[in-house]
XYZ file of C-alpha atoms in Angstrom:
667
model
C 2.419 27.976 -50.940
C 1.940 29.332 -47.383
C 1.881 33.065 -46.884
C 5.017 34.258 -44.969
C 2.986 37.039 -43.361
C 0.715 34.512 -41.672
C 3.721 32.833 -40.032
C 4.539 36.003 -38.104
C 3.008 36.505 -34.714
C 0.449 39.203 -34.055
C 2.921 41.412 -32.198
C 5.495 41.052 -34.977
C 2.881 42.031 -37.533
C 1.979 45.107 -35.482
C 5.676 46.037 -35.194
C 6.263 45.746 -38.940
C 3.110 47.760 -39.659
C 4.254 50.540 -37.325
C 7.728 50.584 -38.902
C 6.175 50.792 -42.360
C 3.891 53.666 -41.353
C 6.761 55.477 -39.630
C 8.991 55.240 -42.705
C 6.133 56.182 -45.044
C 5.516 59.457 -43.166
C 9.196 60.414 -43.053
C 9.284 62.343 -46.426
C 6.209 64.375 -45.409
C 7.441 65.405 -41.946
C 8.778 68.877 -43.036
C 5.499 69.678 -44.757
C 3.092 69.418 -41.839
C 3.150 69.585 -38.071
C 0.430 66.933 -37.986
C 2.729 64.482 -39.721
C 5.435 65.228 -37.169
C 2.967 64.580 -34.345
C 1.905 61.303 -35.946
C 5.529 60.219 -36.263
C 6.139 60.993 -32.608
C 3.097 58.917 -31.666
C 4.300 56.079 -33.922
C 7.749 56.260 -32.352
C 6.261 55.896 -28.869
C 4.160 52.968 -30.062
C 7.276 51.407 -31.615
C 9.055 51.615 -28.279
C 6.098 50.081 -26.455
C 5.592 47.257 -28.963
C 9.340 46.601 -29.098
C 9.480 46.343 -25.321
C 6.534 43.935 -25.350
C 8.202 41.753 -27.997
C 11.497 41.755 -26.110
C 9.680 40.880 -22.891
C 7.867 37.996 -24.594
C 11.114 36.797 -26.143
C 12.878 37.004 -22.798
C 10.048 35.096 -21.154
C 10.284 32.342 -23.758
C 14.045 32.105 -23.419
C 13.831 31.951 -19.629
C 11.053 29.393 -19.849
C 13.041 27.240 -22.289
C 16.177 27.410 -20.165
C 14.101 26.740 -17.073
C 12.558 23.653 -18.637
C 15.940 22.302 -19.654
C 17.457 23.067 -16.289
C 14.487 21.777 -14.306
C 14.217 18.548 -16.307
C 16.358 16.737 -13.768
C 14.806 16.134 -10.380
C 18.071 17.146 -8.719
C 17.847 20.619 -10.216
C 14.196 20.894 -9.223
C 15.047 20.031 -5.641
C 17.894 22.539 -5.683
C 15.469 25.237 -6.803
C 12.956 24.105 -4.182
C 15.590 24.230 -1.440
C 16.646 27.653 -2.654
C 13.149 29.068 -2.358
C 12.346 27.159 0.838
C 15.662 27.538 2.653
C 18.185 29.886 1.090
C 15.803 32.636 0.015
C 14.018 32.922 3.409
C 17.366 32.734 5.203
C 18.825 35.455 2.989
C 15.681 37.535 3.444
C 15.872 37.056 7.205
C 19.538 38.028 7.141
C 18.767 41.144 5.109
C 15.909 42.034 7.444
C 18.180 41.480 10.440
C 20.863 43.667 8.868
C 18.347 46.386 8.040
C 16.875 46.062 11.515
C 20.324 46.385 13.059
C 20.989 49.482 10.968
C 17.618 50.971 11.871
C 18.298 50.163 15.521
C 21.939 51.150 15.890
C 22.045 54.243 13.705
C 19.293 56.118 15.601
C 21.170 55.158 18.740
C 24.316 56.617 17.169
C 22.419 59.795 16.313
C 21.156 59.942 19.886
C 24.714 59.548 21.186
C 25.810 62.456 18.995
C 22.970 64.618 20.270
C 23.670 63.604 23.858
C 27.347 64.439 23.456
C 26.483 67.831 21.948
C 24.138 68.575 24.831
C 26.816 67.451 27.282
C 29.365 69.767 25.675
C 26.810 72.593 25.706
C 26.122 71.929 29.378
C 29.852 72.061 30.127
C 30.145 75.350 28.266
C 27.161 76.723 30.141
C 28.676 75.577 33.427
C 31.843 77.536 32.652
C 29.834 80.649 31.726
C 27.550 80.338 34.729
C 30.499 79.861 37.055
C 32.080 83.062 35.785
C 28.750 84.903 36.034
C 28.376 83.867 39.684
C 31.928 84.968 40.361
C 31.216 88.350 38.814
C 28.056 88.814 40.833
C 29.953 87.971 43.982
C 32.812 90.400 43.202
C 32.985 94.122 43.591
C 31.811 96.134 40.631
C 35.225 97.682 40.039
C 36.871 94.259 39.801
C 34.331 92.565 37.487
C 35.800 93.917 34.289
C 39.326 92.778 35.183
C 38.081 89.288 36.134
C 36.172 89.010 32.865
C 39.107 90.133 30.760
C 41.395 87.659 32.506
C 38.940 84.846 31.691
C 38.675 85.921 28.079
C 42.443 85.860 27.693
C 42.608 82.178 28.790
C 39.325 80.835 27.315
C 40.391 80.792 23.594
C 42.941 78.135 24.447
C 40.156 75.867 25.645
C 37.625 76.904 23.009
C 39.277 77.648 19.633
C 37.520 80.424 17.718
C 35.745 81.632 20.841
C 33.494 84.657 20.654
C 32.332 86.128 23.974
C 30.267 88.976 25.304
C 30.528 89.981 28.941
C 28.000 92.285 30.618
C 29.453 93.768 33.848
C 27.013 96.616 34.361
C 29.269 99.361 32.968
C 29.090 98.292 29.321
C 29.701 95.103 27.317
C 33.108 93.518 26.918
C 33.444 91.517 23.660
C 36.087 89.152 22.429
C 37.510 89.541 19.898
C 37.074 93.142 19.122
C 34.011 93.851 17.001
C 32.329 90.526 17.729
C 28.757 90.071 18.979
C 27.690 93.648 18.453
C 24.114 94.755 18.745
C 21.261 93.452 20.834
C 21.071 89.753 21.693
C 18.001 87.686 20.751
C 15.606 87.407 23.698
C 15.437 83.636 23.225
C 19.143 83.425 23.967
C 18.654 84.044 27.691
C 19.808 81.015 29.720
C 20.215 79.075 26.441
C 22.744 76.338 25.951
C 23.139 74.539 22.653
C 23.709 75.197 18.972
C 23.113 78.563 17.385
C 22.991 79.324 13.672
C 24.339 82.794 12.943
C 25.153 84.144 9.511
C 24.967 80.670 8.011
C 27.458 79.164 10.467
C 26.852 76.918 13.428
C 28.156 77.680 16.905
C 28.136 76.022 20.252
C 26.686 78.707 22.556
C 25.939 79.162 26.251
C 24.392 82.311 27.757
C 24.525 82.629 31.559
C 22.077 85.293 32.800
C 20.677 85.154 36.292
C 18.551 88.292 36.247
C 18.368 91.274 33.919
C 20.767 94.003 34.978
C 23.151 91.603 36.661
C 26.436 90.368 35.168
C 25.987 87.887 32.301
C 28.252 86.000 29.932
C 27.705 84.707 26.381
C 30.210 82.169 25.052
C 30.164 80.954 21.427
C 32.648 79.033 19.322
C 32.202 77.610 15.808
C 31.609 73.916 15.136
C 34.701 73.016 13.141
C 35.716 69.734 11.615
C 38.382 69.236 14.247
C 35.928 69.865 17.035
C 33.345 67.466 15.579
C 36.054 64.853 14.994
C 36.804 64.911 18.722
C 33.120 64.722 19.613
C 32.785 60.894 19.480
C 35.958 59.512 17.890
C 35.042 55.917 18.691
C 31.683 56.258 16.914
C 32.830 57.599 13.558
C 32.927 60.856 11.709
C 30.444 63.570 12.655
C 30.160 66.434 10.210
C 27.825 69.260 9.408
C 25.173 68.937 6.767
C 24.156 71.737 4.383
C 22.140 74.487 6.007
C 18.575 75.024 4.850
C 17.948 77.842 2.404
C 15.452 79.451 4.726
C 13.984 79.013 8.100
C 10.903 77.432 6.635
C 12.798 74.894 4.550
C 12.086 71.225 5.059
C 14.675 68.779 6.251
C 17.126 67.851 3.530
C 19.565 64.978 3.677
C 22.581 65.712 1.566
C 26.158 64.647 1.370
C 28.210 66.586 3.921
C 29.651 69.828 2.583
C 33.400 70.202 2.516
C 34.616 71.350 5.933
C 37.773 73.309 6.567
C 40.014 73.392 9.545
C 41.114 76.532 11.341
C 44.207 76.522 9.222
C 42.118 76.641 6.054
C 43.069 73.086 4.957
C 40.502 70.637 3.680
C 38.996 68.273 6.188
C 40.500 64.791 6.331
C 38.600 62.028 4.530
C 35.949 60.038 6.301
C 38.162 56.949 6.588
C 40.528 58.924 8.830
C 37.819 59.117 11.539
C 35.993 55.838 10.781
C 36.715 52.731 12.891
C 37.925 49.731 10.910
C 35.369 47.022 10.062
C 35.094 44.116 12.467
C 33.964 41.647 9.778
C 33.328 41.787 6.012
C 29.655 42.569 6.536
C 30.380 45.505 8.821
C 29.455 48.011 6.144
C 29.995 51.728 6.335
C 26.892 53.877 6.578
C 27.227 57.369 5.130
C 25.295 60.538 5.867
C 23.004 59.234 8.576
C 21.208 62.316 9.967
C 21.735 63.258 13.620
C 19.196 65.922 14.727
C 19.843 68.641 17.296
C 17.993 71.716 18.571
C 19.170 74.854 16.784
C 18.498 78.485 17.734
C 18.334 80.800 14.743
C 20.101 84.067 15.655
C 18.110 86.129 13.217
C 14.587 84.914 13.956
C 15.071 83.849 17.539
C 13.232 80.570 16.891
C 14.375 77.183 18.115
C 13.685 74.000 16.216
C 14.979 70.460 15.783
C 17.116 70.215 12.668
C 19.251 67.551 11.040
C 22.415 69.579 11.072
C 24.792 66.650 11.665
C 25.491 63.691 9.418
C 27.119 60.597 10.787
C 29.456 58.197 9.050
C 29.841 55.088 11.136
C 29.529 51.329 11.273
C 27.030 49.211 13.252
C 29.916 47.636 15.156
C 31.145 51.084 16.229
C 27.717 51.998 17.632
C 27.547 48.689 19.483
C 31.064 49.214 20.844
C 30.186 52.668 22.161
C 27.044 51.293 23.817
C 28.916 48.418 25.434
C 31.743 50.700 26.593
C 29.201 52.424 28.790
C 28.325 49.127 30.473
C 30.124 47.155 33.132
C 33.007 44.852 32.127
C 31.010 41.820 33.240
C 28.097 42.742 30.977
C 30.434 43.388 28.049
C 32.098 40.036 28.567
C 28.741 38.277 28.819
C 27.452 39.986 25.670
C 30.609 39.057 23.760
C 30.506 35.428 24.884
C 26.795 35.184 24.123
C 27.365 36.607 20.656
C 30.092 34.069 19.928
C 27.961 31.212 21.243
C 24.991 32.271 19.132
C 27.157 32.651 16.040
C 28.724 29.233 16.595
C 25.310 27.642 17.143
C 23.990 29.351 14.049
C 26.975 28.174 11.994
C 26.607 24.619 13.330
C 22.869 24.657 12.587
C 23.525 25.907 9.060
C 26.195 23.256 8.474
C 24.005 20.466 9.869
C 20.999 21.657 7.868
C 23.101 21.843 4.723
C 24.559 18.367 5.261
C 21.124 16.878 5.977
C 19.564 18.634 2.986
C 22.388 17.554 0.673
C 22.226 13.983 1.999
C 18.459 13.734 1.579
C 18.609 15.371 -1.828
C 21.422 13.110 -2.981
C 19.605 10.016 -1.734
C 16.351 10.987 -3.432
C 17.895 12.149 -6.685
C 20.247 9.161 -6.857
C 17.323 6.785 -6.399
C 15.292 8.581 -9.058
C 18.290 8.616 -11.410
C 18.811 4.899 -10.828
C 15.145 4.289 -11.622
C 15.503 6.380 -14.763
C 18.522 4.320 -15.838
C 16.512 1.185 -15.094
C 13.621 2.338 -17.265
C 16.075 3.047 -20.087
C 17.371 -0.522 -19.821
C 13.811 -1.851 -19.817
C 12.990 0.299 -22.831
C 15.915 -1.347 -24.650
C 14.657 -4.803 -23.699
C 17.216 -5.485 -20.961
C 15.169 -6.903 -18.093
C 18.208 -8.307 -16.295
C 19.267 -4.861 -15.029
C 18.698 -4.308 -11.315
C 18.383 -0.888 -9.701
C 20.783 -0.362 -6.748
C 19.019 -0.219 -3.385
C 20.381 2.329 -0.938
C 19.248 2.970 2.601
C 15.766 2.360 3.902
C 13.014 4.623 2.629
C 10.017 4.674 0.352
C 12.381 5.218 -2.580
C 14.279 2.080 -1.558
C 11.014 0.170 -1.539
C 10.227 1.654 -4.942
C 13.586 0.430 -6.268
C 12.911 -2.995 -4.746
C 9.480 -3.087 -6.382
C 11.044 -2.071 -9.693
C 13.552 -4.929 -9.408
C 10.751 -7.363 -8.540
C 8.767 -6.101 -11.511
C 11.661 -6.497 -13.956
C 12.453 -9.927 -12.511
C 8.811 -10.942 -12.929
C 8.762 -9.612 -16.482
C 12.015 -11.428 -17.232
C 10.576 -14.624 -15.775
C 7.330 -14.177 -17.702
C 9.271 -13.628 -20.920
C 11.275 -16.783 -20.243
C 8.046 -18.653 -19.465
C 6.479 -17.247 -22.613
C 9.439 -18.408 -24.683
C 9.271 -21.808 -23.027
C 5.531 -21.939 -23.632
C 6.057 -21.013 -27.256
C 8.669 -23.733 -27.528
C 6.312 -26.255 -25.937
C 3.472 -25.133 -28.167
C 5.748 -25.555 -31.151
C 6.691 -29.018 -29.953
C 3.046 -29.791 -29.281
C 2.177 -28.674 -32.777
C 4.836 -31.030 -34.112
C 3.560 -33.804 -31.838
C 0.018 -33.109 -33.022
C 1.140 -33.407 -36.625
C 2.986 -36.632 -35.829
C -0.015 -38.065 -33.975
C -2.299 -37.088 -36.815
C -0.093 -39.225 -39.051
C -0.557 -42.190 -36.705
C -4.319 -42.232 -37.127
C -5.428 -44.045 -40.276
C -6.104 -41.703 -43.144
C -8.812 -43.802 -44.764
C -10.871 -46.814 -43.809
C -10.325 -50.208 -45.473
C -12.840 -50.997 -48.212
C -14.673 -54.312 -47.805
C -17.834 -55.202 -49.702
C -19.888 -55.887 -46.570
C -18.117 -53.881 -43.863
C -17.524 -50.189 -43.154
C -15.646 -48.566 -40.264
C -14.944 -44.969 -39.071
C -12.927 -43.559 -36.175
C -13.091 -40.040 -34.724
C -10.838 -38.568 -32.022
C -11.206 -35.087 -30.530
C -8.396 -34.534 -28.018
C -8.901 -32.415 -24.906
C -5.470 -30.895 -25.492
C -3.144 -30.577 -28.432
C -2.434 -34.307 -28.406
C -4.479 -37.249 -27.209
C -3.913 -40.421 -25.227
C -6.766 -42.195 -27.047
C -6.106 -44.113 -30.203
C -7.875 -46.139 -32.814
C -6.635 -48.007 -35.850
C -7.882 -50.349 -38.529
C -5.710 -52.449 -40.816
C -6.799 -54.641 -43.728
C -5.325 -58.068 -43.140
C -6.486 -59.733 -46.310
C -9.173 -59.468 -48.941
C -11.903 -60.476 -46.499
C -10.376 -59.653 -43.110
C -9.765 -56.395 -41.210
C -8.195 -55.700 -37.784
C -9.591 -53.051 -35.429
C -7.720 -51.605 -32.446
C -9.004 -49.092 -29.940
C -7.642 -47.908 -26.603
C -7.209 -45.283 -23.946
C -3.889 -44.484 -22.261
C -4.001 -43.399 -18.627
C -3.499 -39.641 -18.349
C -3.539 -36.834 -20.895
C -1.147 -34.715 -22.816
C 2.265 -35.509 -24.205
C 3.055 -38.431 -21.890
C -0.167 -40.200 -22.833
C 0.452 -39.401 -26.488
C 3.910 -40.982 -26.296
C 2.495 -44.180 -24.780
C -0.231 -44.123 -27.436
C 2.428 -43.879 -30.132
C 4.345 -46.767 -28.562
C 1.203 -48.920 -28.425
C 0.306 -48.019 -31.981
C 3.794 -48.964 -33.114
C 3.697 -52.224 -31.148
C 0.347 -53.251 -32.610
C 1.438 -52.458 -36.135
C 4.682 -54.353 -35.568
C 2.865 -57.427 -34.249
C 0.465 -57.356 -37.157
C 3.371 -57.083 -39.572
C 5.191 -60.002 -37.925
C 2.151 -62.217 -38.210
C 1.877 -61.311 -41.865
C 0.134 -63.841 -44.062
C -0.015 -66.478 -41.312
C -2.908 -64.645 -39.769
C -5.051 -65.390 -42.780
C -5.153 -69.130 -42.145
C -4.752 -69.056 -38.399
C -7.546 -68.998 -35.903
C -8.478 -65.341 -35.296
C -9.201 -65.799 -31.600
C -5.794 -67.317 -30.833
C -4.077 -64.646 -32.921
C -5.922 -61.829 -31.127
C -5.010 -63.239 -27.692
C -1.377 -63.735 -28.695
C -1.211 -60.158 -30.040
C -2.623 -58.680 -26.809
C -0.204 -60.701 -24.696
C 2.819 -59.630 -26.733
C 1.685 -55.997 -26.719
C 1.358 -56.072 -22.907
C 4.844 -57.562 -22.549
C 6.472 -54.925 -24.739
C 4.627 -52.052 -23.039
C 5.703 -53.256 -19.604
C 9.288 -53.434 -20.804
C 9.316 -50.017 -22.473
C 7.115 -47.763 -20.313
C 6.703 -46.785 -16.683
C 4.396 -48.879 -14.501
C 1.897 -46.050 -14.138
C 1.564 -45.636 -17.921
C -0.881 -48.445 -18.559
C -3.642 -48.460 -21.149
C -6.901 -50.135 -21.992
C -7.075 -52.004 -25.303
C -9.782 -53.397 -27.502
C -8.517 -55.434 -30.433
C -10.763 -57.196 -32.912
C -10.352 -59.073 -36.172
C -13.389 -59.381 -38.472
C -13.867 -61.970 -41.207
C -16.647 -60.934 -43.576
C -17.012 -64.429 -45.005
C -18.060 -65.885 -41.690
C -19.364 -62.655 -40.185
C -17.382 -63.412 -37.021
C -15.525 -60.821 -34.943
C -12.777 -62.236 -32.704
C -11.743 -59.723 -30.075
C -9.753 -59.101 -26.903
C -11.002 -56.466 -24.452
C -8.118 -55.599 -22.100
C -9.799 -53.493 -19.425
C -11.575 -51.189 -21.836
C -15.161 -50.010 -21.561
C -17.250 -52.732 -23.196
C -18.109 -51.847 -26.806
C -21.772 -52.020 -27.788
C -23.392 -54.032 -30.578
C -26.730 -52.623 -31.698
C -29.062 -54.967 -33.588
C -32.658 -54.118 -34.391
C -32.722 -51.293 -31.819
C -31.332 -53.510 -29.060
C -27.939 -52.913 -27.477
C -25.607 -55.687 -26.361
C -22.337 -55.021 -24.552
C -19.273 -57.072 -25.259
C -17.507 -58.759 -22.386
C -14.115 -57.866 -20.860
C -11.589 -60.625 -21.477
C -8.538 -59.328 -19.614
C -6.875 -56.653 -17.558
C -5.258 -53.450 -18.813
C -2.031 -53.704 -20.794
C 1.288 -52.225 -19.642
C 0.732 -52.865 -15.928
C 1.792 -56.485 -15.346
C 4.110 -58.263 -17.730
C 2.907 -61.793 -16.766
C -0.740 -61.097 -17.579
C -2.436 -63.456 -20.050
C -5.367 -62.579 -22.266
C -8.188 -64.627 -23.740
C -10.218 -63.870 -26.804
C -13.949 -63.947 -27.419
C -16.029 -63.702 -30.556
C -19.396 -62.481 -31.729
C -21.129 -62.553 -35.045
C -22.128 -59.439 -36.933
C -25.194 -59.725 -39.128
C -26.080 -57.271 -41.865
C -27.278 -54.022 -40.304
C -25.483 -54.603 -36.980
C -23.624 -51.615 -35.559
C -20.522 -52.021 -33.410
C -19.427 -48.964 -31.354
C -16.300 -48.638 -29.184
C -15.810 -45.490 -27.099
C -13.625 -44.025 -24.378
C -14.563 -42.575 -20.992
C -14.303 -39.097 -22.529
C -17.845 -39.709 -23.826
C -19.306 -41.163 -20.628
C -17.681 -39.203 -17.781
C -18.214 -35.515 -18.788
C -20.254 -33.682 -16.138
C -22.971 -31.098 -16.474
C -23.086 -27.936 -14.284
C -24.735 -30.062 -11.576
C -21.744 -32.466 -11.523
C -23.792 -35.295 -13.009
C -21.980 -37.553 -15.496
C -23.320 -38.269 -18.967
C -23.024 -42.015 -18.318
C -23.022 -45.169 -20.450
C -26.799 -45.517 -20.360
C -27.381 -42.146 -22.025
C -24.664 -42.938 -24.528
C -26.260 -46.263 -25.447
C -29.688 -44.608 -25.756
C -28.220 -41.925 -28.008
C -26.529 -44.592 -30.168
C -29.764 -46.519 -30.458
C -31.592 -43.413 -31.702
C -29.072 -42.640 -34.424
C -28.020 -46.161 -35.360
C -29.543 -45.906 -38.849
C -27.598 -42.758 -39.775
C -24.326 -42.751 -41.729
C -21.254 -43.383 -39.597
C -20.018 -39.784 -39.835
C -23.426 -38.426 -38.791
C -23.515 -40.855 -35.866
C -20.131 -39.631 -34.571
C -21.119 -35.980 -34.953
C -24.456 -36.525 -33.205
C -22.938 -38.324 -30.228
C -20.192 -35.723 -29.685
C -22.708 -32.873 -30.044
C -25.003 -34.457 -27.467
C -22.127 -34.792 -24.999
C -21.186 -31.141 -25.579
C -24.768 -30.090 -24.911
C -24.716 -32.101 -21.691
C -21.628 -30.289 -20.377
C -23.189 -26.897 -21.135
C -20.517 -25.963 -23.638
C -17.794 -25.707 -21.013
C -14.810 -23.522 -22.020
C -12.457 -26.494 -21.692
C -13.064 -30.058 -22.796
C -12.859 -32.394 -19.832
C -11.275 -35.437 -21.544
C -10.347 -36.876 -24.913
C -13.415 -37.950 -26.908
C -12.795 -40.940 -29.182
C -15.304 -43.219 -30.879
C -14.920 -46.127 -33.321
C -18.001 -47.167 -35.305
C -18.258 -50.258 -37.532
C -21.295 -51.580 -39.482
C -21.982 -54.895 -41.266
C -23.543 -54.178 -44.598
C -26.170 -56.379 -46.283
């Protein structure tokens, strides 16, 4: 039985071991600080190992889902297009958006600083103008002129604090304001001053020491900052640093109050509306300005303003400072670029979807085709769409399945033909005589080795009476089934003629009977077969009492009689049978003495060629027969066929049917 512990992974085993150790130390924790420390260490290790196991599990889940999702080529191409097209485009868009923010927001901060400096310059111009007027006036009138100015100035500058030096003592507004000595760095200063934790817009006009001078200061309120750049957004004050040496700190803007003591309006009240959905609001962007510290007299650049705006608002403020023609051109160019970009995106998407659909559809069609082939359906054809390499692949697949279907049909047809050939071979084997007739002084043997399943050669021997036997031997033109059919017809005709003659043949003259049989066989073959299906025929009838062999040789290779080592060829007595119906045949006869050997053969034993295209020939065949004439008939047939095979060099395919008929007169 397998151990369950071994089935767990290494990390799971470590986790269970840590849990076991952690629980085992729990009862001893109050007894020792060391145990508590060990449990803390084990707890940290449990967290680490648990995170590792969860990460591995998540990786496996993602990998499994990814494999299932990416199994289809369409999904793979979608992922590829995402990483090749969508992801870079989104990244470029994000970079462009970030770049626009990083470009426009510093410009917005610069506009805020420029507006503050412009307001400070205007305040300084008012103070300097009054200072020049005081210097140009009589000394006794300076105080009255200054007081008149201070009575009207608060209407222009809410919360104004002023200090006027006329030479006969300072004049302050309101009473009790700006007491004590002024910082030396304040001379001819215009800008922002931090005094007692509050920020002021200040301008100090002083031409020369001892001459009339004027210091104007008013607090930076929410209402004043809201009117600073209303088209840009909301400008507010950030939190002041804790000390002069503090670093810059970017914080959310502190709550501002109006002069009436009410809370400042929300940012949306001063923020321009978005131009498009992606025109996001940017909060708390720092806008630096130079600040003079009243207490220390030092001037430094500080991020005292925070800006809430939109990129479109910054762009609008920039364009408002340009000529109408340039604004119109920039607007038209922006629309043209956006339209071109949208058209390019649409065209790219359509092209990508079209290409993807074409490719994935072709691959899916091929997949469906392979499923049909796997089920044995070779008639299915893959649809061919468009003109591409995938189309050619589909066409090749269809050609392949058509070829396979055709080959299967050919294979079935070949199997059917082979089955029919096997049947024909069995039928033909039944046509050849099963055993030779037994005569006291005569023996005969026939052997046929077809070049194909069936043969066009034939031989036969029939016992006519107690002392007579008929021999027939022939070769049908051609090979294969057609020749075998003609052979069967000739065999049937010969047997029929012999049966019709019956017992009359015993008393009749053998020569006349052989000629009459050949003539009748020729007539029936001409009537029942095509003109090109002729055959050669050797028919003989042997009478052992007289030792005479009456025969008809209708166009066949002359058989050979071998006597005492000498070969004699029989003559040809007529033309082939089955070609001309009016042909007549004559018979001849020879005597066979004891020990004579009669051999009939077909051209399959004389015409085979060696590798040098030289035929075996009748002369070599006769010489071979002469050498083995004393052997038993079976050994003679085997020896002759083996010698012909050796001559052809054991070719992989037999060139023609090999048939031999051997007869011997016994003593």
